[in-house]
Short mmCIF file of C-alpha atoms and ligand atoms in Angstrom, two decimals:
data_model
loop_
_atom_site.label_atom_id
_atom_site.label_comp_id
_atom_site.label_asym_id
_atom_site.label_seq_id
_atom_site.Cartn_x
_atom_site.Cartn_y
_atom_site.Cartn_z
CA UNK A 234 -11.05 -15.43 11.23
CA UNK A 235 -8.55 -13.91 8.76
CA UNK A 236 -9.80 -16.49 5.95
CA UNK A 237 -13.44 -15.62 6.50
CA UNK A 238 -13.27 -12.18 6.59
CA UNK A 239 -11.25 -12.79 2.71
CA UNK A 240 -13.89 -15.05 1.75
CA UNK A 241 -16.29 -12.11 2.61
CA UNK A 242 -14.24 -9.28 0.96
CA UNK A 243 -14.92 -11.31 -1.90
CA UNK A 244 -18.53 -12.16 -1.43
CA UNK A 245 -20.84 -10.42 -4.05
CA UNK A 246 -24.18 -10.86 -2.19
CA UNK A 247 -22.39 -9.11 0.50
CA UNK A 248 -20.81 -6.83 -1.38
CA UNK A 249 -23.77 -5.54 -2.49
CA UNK A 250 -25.62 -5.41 1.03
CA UNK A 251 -23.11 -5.20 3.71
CA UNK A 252 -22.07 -1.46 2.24
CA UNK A 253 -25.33 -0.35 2.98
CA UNK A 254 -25.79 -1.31 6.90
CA UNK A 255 -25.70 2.48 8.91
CA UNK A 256 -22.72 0.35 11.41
CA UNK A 257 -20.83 -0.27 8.93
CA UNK A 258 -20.64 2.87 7.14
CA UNK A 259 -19.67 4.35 11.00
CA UNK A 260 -17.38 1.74 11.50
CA UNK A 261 -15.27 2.58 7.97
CA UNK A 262 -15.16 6.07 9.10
CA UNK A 263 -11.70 4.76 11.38
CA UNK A 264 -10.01 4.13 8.23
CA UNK A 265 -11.03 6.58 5.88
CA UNK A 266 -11.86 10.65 6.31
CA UNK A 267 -15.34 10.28 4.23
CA UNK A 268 -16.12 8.66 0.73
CA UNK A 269 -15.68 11.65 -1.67
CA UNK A 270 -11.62 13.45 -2.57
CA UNK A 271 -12.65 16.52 -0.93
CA UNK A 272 -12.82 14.61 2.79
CA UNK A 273 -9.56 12.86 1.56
CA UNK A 274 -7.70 16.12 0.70
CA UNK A 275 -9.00 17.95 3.48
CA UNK A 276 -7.37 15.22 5.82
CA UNK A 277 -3.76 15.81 3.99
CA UNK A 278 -3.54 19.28 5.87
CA UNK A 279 -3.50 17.65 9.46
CA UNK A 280 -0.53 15.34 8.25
CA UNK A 281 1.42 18.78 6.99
CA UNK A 282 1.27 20.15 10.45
CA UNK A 283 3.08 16.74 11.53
CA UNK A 284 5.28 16.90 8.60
CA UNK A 285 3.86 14.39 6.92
CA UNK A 286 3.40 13.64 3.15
CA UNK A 287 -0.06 11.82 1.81
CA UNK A 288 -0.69 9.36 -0.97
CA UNK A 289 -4.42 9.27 -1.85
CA UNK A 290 -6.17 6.09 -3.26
CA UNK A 291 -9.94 6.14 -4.16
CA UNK A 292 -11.40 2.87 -3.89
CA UNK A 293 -12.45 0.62 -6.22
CA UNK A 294 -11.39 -2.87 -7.91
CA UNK A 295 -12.38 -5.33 -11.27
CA UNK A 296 -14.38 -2.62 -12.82
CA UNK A 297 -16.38 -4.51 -15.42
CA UNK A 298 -16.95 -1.50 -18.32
CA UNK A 299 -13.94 0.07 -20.24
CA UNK A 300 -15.76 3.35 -19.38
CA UNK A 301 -15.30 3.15 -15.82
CA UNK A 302 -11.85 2.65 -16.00
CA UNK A 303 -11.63 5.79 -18.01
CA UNK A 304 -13.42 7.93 -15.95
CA UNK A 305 -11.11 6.03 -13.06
CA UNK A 306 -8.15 7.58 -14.81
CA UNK A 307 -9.62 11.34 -15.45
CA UNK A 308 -10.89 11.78 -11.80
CA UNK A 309 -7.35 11.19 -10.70
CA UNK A 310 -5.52 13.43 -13.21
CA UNK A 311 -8.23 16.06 -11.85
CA UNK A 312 -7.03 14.82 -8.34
CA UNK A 313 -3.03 15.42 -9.65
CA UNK A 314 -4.19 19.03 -10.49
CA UNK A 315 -5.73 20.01 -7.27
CA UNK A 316 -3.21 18.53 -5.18
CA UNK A 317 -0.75 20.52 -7.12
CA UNK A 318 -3.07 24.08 -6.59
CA UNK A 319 -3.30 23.20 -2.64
CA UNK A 320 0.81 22.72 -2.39
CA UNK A 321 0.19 19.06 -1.04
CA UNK A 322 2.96 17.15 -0.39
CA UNK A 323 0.88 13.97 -1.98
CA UNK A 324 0.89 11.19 -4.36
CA UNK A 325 -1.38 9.13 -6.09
CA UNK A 326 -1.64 5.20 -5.83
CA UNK A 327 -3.60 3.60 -8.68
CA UNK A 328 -5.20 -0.13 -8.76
CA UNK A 329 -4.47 -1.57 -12.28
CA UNK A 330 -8.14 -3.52 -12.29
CA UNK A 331 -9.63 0.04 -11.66
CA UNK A 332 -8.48 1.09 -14.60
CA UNK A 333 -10.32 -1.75 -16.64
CA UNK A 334 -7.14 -3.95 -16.90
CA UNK A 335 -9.29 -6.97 -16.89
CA UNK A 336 -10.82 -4.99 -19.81
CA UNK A 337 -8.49 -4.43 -21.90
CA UNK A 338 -4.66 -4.24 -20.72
CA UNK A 339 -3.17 -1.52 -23.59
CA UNK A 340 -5.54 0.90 -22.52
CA UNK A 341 -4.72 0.64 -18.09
CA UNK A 342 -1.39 0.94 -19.41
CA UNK A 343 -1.94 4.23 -21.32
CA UNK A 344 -3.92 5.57 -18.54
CA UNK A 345 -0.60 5.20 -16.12
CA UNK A 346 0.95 6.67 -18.69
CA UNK A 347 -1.05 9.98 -18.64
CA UNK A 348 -1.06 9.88 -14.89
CA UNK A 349 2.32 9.30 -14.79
CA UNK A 350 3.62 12.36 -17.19
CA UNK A 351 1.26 14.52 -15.30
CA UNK A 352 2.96 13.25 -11.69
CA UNK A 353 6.56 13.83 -13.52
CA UNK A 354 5.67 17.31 -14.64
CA UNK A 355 5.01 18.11 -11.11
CA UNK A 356 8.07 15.97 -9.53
CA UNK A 357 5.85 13.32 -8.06
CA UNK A 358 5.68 9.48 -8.34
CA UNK A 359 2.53 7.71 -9.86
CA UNK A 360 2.43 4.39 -7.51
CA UNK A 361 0.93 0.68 -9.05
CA UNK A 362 -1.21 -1.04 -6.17
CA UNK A 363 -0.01 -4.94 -6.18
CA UNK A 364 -3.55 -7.35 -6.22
CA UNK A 365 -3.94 -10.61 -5.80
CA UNK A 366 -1.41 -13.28 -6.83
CA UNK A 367 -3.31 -14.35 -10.16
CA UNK A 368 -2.53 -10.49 -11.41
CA UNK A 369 1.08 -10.72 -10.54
CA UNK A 370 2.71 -11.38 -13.46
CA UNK A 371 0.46 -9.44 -15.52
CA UNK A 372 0.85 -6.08 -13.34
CA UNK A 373 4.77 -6.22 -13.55
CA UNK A 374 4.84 -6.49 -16.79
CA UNK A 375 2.76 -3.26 -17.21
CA UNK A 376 4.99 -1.93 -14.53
CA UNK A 377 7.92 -2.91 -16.68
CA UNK A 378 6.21 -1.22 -19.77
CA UNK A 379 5.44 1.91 -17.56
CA UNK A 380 8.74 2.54 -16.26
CA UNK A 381 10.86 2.42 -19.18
CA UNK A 382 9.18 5.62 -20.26
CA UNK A 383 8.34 7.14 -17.30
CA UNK A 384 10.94 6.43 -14.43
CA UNK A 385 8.72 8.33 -11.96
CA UNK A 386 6.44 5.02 -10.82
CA UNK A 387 6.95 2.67 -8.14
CA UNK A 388 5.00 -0.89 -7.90
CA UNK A 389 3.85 -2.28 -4.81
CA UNK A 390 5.32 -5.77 -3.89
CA UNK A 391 4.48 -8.43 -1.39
CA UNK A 392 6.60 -10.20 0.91
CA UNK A 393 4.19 -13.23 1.71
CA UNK A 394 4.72 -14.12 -1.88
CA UNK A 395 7.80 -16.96 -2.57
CA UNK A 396 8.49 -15.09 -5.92
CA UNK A 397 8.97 -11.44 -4.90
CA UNK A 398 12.94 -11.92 -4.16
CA UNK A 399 13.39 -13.02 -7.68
CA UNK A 400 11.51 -10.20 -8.80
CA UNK A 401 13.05 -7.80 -7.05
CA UNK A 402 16.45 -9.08 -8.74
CA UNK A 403 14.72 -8.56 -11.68
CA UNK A 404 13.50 -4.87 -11.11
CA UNK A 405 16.50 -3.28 -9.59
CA UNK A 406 18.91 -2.98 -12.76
CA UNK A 407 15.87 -0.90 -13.86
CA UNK A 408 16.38 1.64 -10.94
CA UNK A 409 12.59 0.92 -9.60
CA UNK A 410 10.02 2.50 -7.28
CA UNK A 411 9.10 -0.33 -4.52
CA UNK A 412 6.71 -0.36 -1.73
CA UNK A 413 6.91 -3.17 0.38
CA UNK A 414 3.98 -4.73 1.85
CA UNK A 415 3.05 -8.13 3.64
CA UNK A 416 0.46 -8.32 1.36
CA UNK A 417 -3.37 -8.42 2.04
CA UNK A 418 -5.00 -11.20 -0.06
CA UNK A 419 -5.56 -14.87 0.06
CA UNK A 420 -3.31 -16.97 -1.02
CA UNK A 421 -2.32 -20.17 -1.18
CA UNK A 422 0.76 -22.05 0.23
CA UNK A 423 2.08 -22.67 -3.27
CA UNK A 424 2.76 -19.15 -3.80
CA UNK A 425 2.83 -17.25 -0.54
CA UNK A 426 4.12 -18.01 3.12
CA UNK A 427 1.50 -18.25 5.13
CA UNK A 428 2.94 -17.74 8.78
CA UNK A 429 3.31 -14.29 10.22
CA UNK A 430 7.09 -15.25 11.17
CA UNK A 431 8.11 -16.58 7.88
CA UNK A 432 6.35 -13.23 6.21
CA UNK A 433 7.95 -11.03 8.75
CA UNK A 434 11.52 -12.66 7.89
CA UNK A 435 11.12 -12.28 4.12
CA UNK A 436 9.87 -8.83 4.40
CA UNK A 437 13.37 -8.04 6.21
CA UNK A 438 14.59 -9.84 3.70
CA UNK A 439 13.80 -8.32 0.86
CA UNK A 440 13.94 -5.07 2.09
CA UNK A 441 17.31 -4.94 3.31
CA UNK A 442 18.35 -6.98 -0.34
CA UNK A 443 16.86 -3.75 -1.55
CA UNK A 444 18.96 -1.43 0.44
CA UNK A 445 22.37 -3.56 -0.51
CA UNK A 446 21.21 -3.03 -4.09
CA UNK A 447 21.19 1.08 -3.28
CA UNK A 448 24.32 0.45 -1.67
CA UNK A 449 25.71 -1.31 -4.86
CA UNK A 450 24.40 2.16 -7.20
CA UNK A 451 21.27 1.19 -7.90
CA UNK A 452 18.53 3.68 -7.67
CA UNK A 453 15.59 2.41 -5.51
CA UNK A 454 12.72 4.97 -4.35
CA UNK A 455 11.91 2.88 -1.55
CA UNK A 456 8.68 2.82 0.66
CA UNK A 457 7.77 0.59 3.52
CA UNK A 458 4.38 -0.16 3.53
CA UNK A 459 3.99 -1.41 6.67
CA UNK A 460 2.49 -0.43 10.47
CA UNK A 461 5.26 -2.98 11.94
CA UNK A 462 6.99 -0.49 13.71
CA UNK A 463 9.54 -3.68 14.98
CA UNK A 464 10.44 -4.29 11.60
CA UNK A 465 11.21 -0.85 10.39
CA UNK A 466 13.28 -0.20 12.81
CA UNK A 467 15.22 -3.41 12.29
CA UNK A 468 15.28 -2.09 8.77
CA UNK A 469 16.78 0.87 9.88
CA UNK A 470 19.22 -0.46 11.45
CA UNK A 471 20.64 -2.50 8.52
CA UNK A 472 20.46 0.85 6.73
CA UNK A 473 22.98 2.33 9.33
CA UNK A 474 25.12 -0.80 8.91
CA UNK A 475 25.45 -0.33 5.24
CA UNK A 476 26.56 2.94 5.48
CA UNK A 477 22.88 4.54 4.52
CA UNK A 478 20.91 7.10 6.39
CA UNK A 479 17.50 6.01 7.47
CA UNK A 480 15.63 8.46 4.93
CA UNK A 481 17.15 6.00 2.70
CA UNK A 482 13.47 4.57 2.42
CA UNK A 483 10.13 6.04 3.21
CA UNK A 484 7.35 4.77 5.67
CA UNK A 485 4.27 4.43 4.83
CA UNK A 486 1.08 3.59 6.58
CA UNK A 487 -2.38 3.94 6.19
CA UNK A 488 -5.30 6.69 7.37
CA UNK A 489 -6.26 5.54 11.08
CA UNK A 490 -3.88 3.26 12.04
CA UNK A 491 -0.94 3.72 14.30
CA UNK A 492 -1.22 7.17 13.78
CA UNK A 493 0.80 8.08 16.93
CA UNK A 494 3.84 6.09 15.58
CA UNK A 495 3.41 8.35 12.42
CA UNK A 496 3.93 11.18 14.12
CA UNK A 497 6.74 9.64 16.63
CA UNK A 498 8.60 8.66 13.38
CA UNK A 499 8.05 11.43 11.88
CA UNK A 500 9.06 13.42 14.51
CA UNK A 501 12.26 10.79 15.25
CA UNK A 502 13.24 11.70 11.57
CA UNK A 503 11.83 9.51 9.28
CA UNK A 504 9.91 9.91 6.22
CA UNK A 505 6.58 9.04 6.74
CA UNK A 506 3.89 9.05 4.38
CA UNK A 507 -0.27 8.48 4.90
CA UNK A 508 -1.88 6.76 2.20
CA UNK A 509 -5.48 8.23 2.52
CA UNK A 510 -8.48 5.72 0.96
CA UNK A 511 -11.52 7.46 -0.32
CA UNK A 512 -14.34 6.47 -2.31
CA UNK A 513 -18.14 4.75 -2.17
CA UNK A 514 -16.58 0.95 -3.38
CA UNK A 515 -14.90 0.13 0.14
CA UNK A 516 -16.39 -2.89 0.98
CA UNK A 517 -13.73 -4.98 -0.16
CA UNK A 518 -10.86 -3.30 1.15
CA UNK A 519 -12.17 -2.53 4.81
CA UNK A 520 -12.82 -5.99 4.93
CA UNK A 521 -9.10 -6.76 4.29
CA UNK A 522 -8.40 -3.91 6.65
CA UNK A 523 -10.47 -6.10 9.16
CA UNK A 524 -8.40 -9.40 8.17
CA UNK A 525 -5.53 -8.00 9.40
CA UNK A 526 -6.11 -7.38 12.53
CA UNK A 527 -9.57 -9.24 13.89
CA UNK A 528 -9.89 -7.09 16.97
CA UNK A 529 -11.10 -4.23 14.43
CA UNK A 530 -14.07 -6.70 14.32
CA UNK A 531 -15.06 -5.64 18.19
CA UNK A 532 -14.88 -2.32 16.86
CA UNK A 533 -16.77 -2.16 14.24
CA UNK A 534 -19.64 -4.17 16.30
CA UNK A 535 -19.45 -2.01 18.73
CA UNK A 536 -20.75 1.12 16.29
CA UNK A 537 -24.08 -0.68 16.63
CA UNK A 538 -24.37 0.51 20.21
CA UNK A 539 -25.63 3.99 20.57
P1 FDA B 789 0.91 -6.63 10.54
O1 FDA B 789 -0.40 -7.06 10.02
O2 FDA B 789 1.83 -7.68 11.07
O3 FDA B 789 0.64 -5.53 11.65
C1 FDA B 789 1.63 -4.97 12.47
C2 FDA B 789 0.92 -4.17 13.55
O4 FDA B 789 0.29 -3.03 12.94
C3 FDA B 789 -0.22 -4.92 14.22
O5 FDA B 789 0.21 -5.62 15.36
C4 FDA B 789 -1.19 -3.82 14.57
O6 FDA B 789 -0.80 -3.20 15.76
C5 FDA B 789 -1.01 -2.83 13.45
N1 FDA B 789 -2.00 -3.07 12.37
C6 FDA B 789 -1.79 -3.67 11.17
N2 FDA B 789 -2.91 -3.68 10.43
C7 FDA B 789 -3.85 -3.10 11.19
C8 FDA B 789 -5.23 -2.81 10.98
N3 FDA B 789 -5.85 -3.13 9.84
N4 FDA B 789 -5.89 -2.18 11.98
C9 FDA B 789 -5.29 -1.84 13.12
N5 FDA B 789 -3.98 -2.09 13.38
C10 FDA B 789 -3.28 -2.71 12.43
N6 FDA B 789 -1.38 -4.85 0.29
C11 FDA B 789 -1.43 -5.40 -0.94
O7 FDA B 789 -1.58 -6.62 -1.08
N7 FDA B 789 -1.30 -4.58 -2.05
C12 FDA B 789 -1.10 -3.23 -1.95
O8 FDA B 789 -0.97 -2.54 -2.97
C13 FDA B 789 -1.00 -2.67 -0.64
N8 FDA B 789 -0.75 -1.34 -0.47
C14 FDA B 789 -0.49 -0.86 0.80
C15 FDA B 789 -0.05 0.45 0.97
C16 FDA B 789 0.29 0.90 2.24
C17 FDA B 789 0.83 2.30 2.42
C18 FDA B 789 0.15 0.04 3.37
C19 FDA B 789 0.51 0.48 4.75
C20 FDA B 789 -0.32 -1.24 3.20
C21 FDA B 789 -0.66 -1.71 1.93
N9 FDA B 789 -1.11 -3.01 1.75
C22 FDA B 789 -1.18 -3.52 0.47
C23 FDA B 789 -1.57 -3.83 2.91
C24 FDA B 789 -0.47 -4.76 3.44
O9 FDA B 789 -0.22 -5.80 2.54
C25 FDA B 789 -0.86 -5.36 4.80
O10 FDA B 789 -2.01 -6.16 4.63
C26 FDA B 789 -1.14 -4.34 5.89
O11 FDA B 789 -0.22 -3.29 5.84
C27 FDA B 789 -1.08 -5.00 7.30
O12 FDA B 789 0.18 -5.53 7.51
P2 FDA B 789 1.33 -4.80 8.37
O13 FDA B 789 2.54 -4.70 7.51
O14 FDA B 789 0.87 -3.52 8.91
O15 FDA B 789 1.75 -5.85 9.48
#
């Protein structure tokens, strides 16, 4: 089920119809507030009342004209400003292929770079969305680039992929920004476990390698991308062990799901953080949103009852 629903994320003749259907549109509604930034930052005052901060994200992915990425890149500096005038506790999470990276690479690159001085002049943290494993190499290296001038970025990283403990190695000299995800694509067994055991282990793995390196002086902002509640709190407890506090990383989860472990966490003393999705291009990603967990299938056939 998982595979198909991938191969369908990345159908184009679907792409182009399945958007369209009236259930579907219903059924994205679970995962997202509505499709324009004003639904999205309307939804970030709920969270404050819980004490929770927001990342927003508008969809979107492999835009095929420089242009696009452009006005990709303005629409979310105008987002940066308006969060700032509402006092939102928010940040923005940007997808490299959104900003025409496929395009051309130098100019994604200075995009993050004018989101990014416009996040550090108002003490926030421009995040880099990981893709799939074919953009890997290429979106670290931009990270790489990014950081060195701007220290207020994080990258996302995967833990299905065999690499991302080497990379990690790599990136924490550099005092990094990490989220840690499972990670939501395709991929093969060359380059990514594909058991939920052997992804859950290396996602403990790699986060608590993460937390030694804090231990050890290095600077880590460090989010957990993740509704695994089991595995965060294992997490925590390896934090406690090594002598951190658990607000030594940050949770993160998305808009719609497991949002009463949000608030429990939040409430328990965690940081937790929402990442809200907006935008018209959400085929793609509610269809990995439907990957992970199958039963979210039933639900959205079930919108096309009345
Ligand atoms: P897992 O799939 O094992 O789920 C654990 C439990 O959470 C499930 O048993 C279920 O109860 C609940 N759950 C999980 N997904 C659900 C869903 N869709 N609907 C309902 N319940 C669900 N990936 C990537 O490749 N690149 C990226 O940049 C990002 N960015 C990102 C940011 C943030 C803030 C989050 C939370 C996630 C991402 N991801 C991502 C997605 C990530 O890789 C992964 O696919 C999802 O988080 C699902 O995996 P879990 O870690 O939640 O575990």
């Amino acid at each position: 089920m998982r595979s198909i629903l991938l191969w369908m994320a990345r159908n184009q003749w679907l792409r182009e119809r399945l958007p369209k259907l009236w259930f579907a549109r219903r059924a994205v509604r679970r995962f997202m507030p509505g499709e324009d930034a004003d639904s999205a930052l309307a939804a970030a005052a709920g969270f404050a009342a819980d004490g929770i901060a927001v990342m927003f994200t508008r969809l979107g992915e492999n835009v095929t004209k420089a242009e696009e990425g452009d006005a990709v890149a303005e629409h979310y500096l105008g987002l940066l400003d308006t969060i700032a005038e509402r006092g939102i506790d928010g940040e923005v999470s940007v997808k490299l292929t959104q900003l025409a990276y496929d395009l051309d690479r130098d100019r994604a690159l200075a995009h993050c770079e004018r989101l990014a001085e416009k996040a550090a002049a108002q003490g926030r943290t421009l995040w880099v969305d990981m893709e799939g494993s074919d953009y890997v190499d290429g979106t670290l290296e931009l990270y790489e680039r990014l950081h060195a001038g701007h220290p207020n970025t994080g990258i996302c990283l995967q833990a299905y992929l065999h690499r991302t403990a080497a990379d990690i190695q790599r990136l924490l000299p550099q005092s990094p920004g990490v989220r840690l995800v499972k990670g939501a694509y395709a991929e093969k067994a060359t380059v990514a476990y594909q058991k939920r055991p052997e992804v859950d282990a290396n996602y403990v793995a790699l986060a608590v390698a993460m937390l030694e390196g804090m231990r050890a002086r290095h600077t880590v902002t460090l989010g957990l991308g993740t509704h695994d509640v089991e595995l965060i709190e294992q997490i925590a407890e390896h934090a406690v062990a090594l002598g951190l506090d658990r607000t030594a990383f940050e949770v993160e989860m998305l808009y719609g799901i497991r949002s009463g472990e949000q608030r429990r966490l939040a409430k328990a003393g965690y940081r937790v953080r929402d990442l809200i999705a907006y935008g018209e291009a959400w085929y793609p990603w509610y269809m990995r949103r439907l990957a992970e967990r199958p039963a979210n299938v039933l639900f959205a056939l079930r919108q096309l009852l009345p």
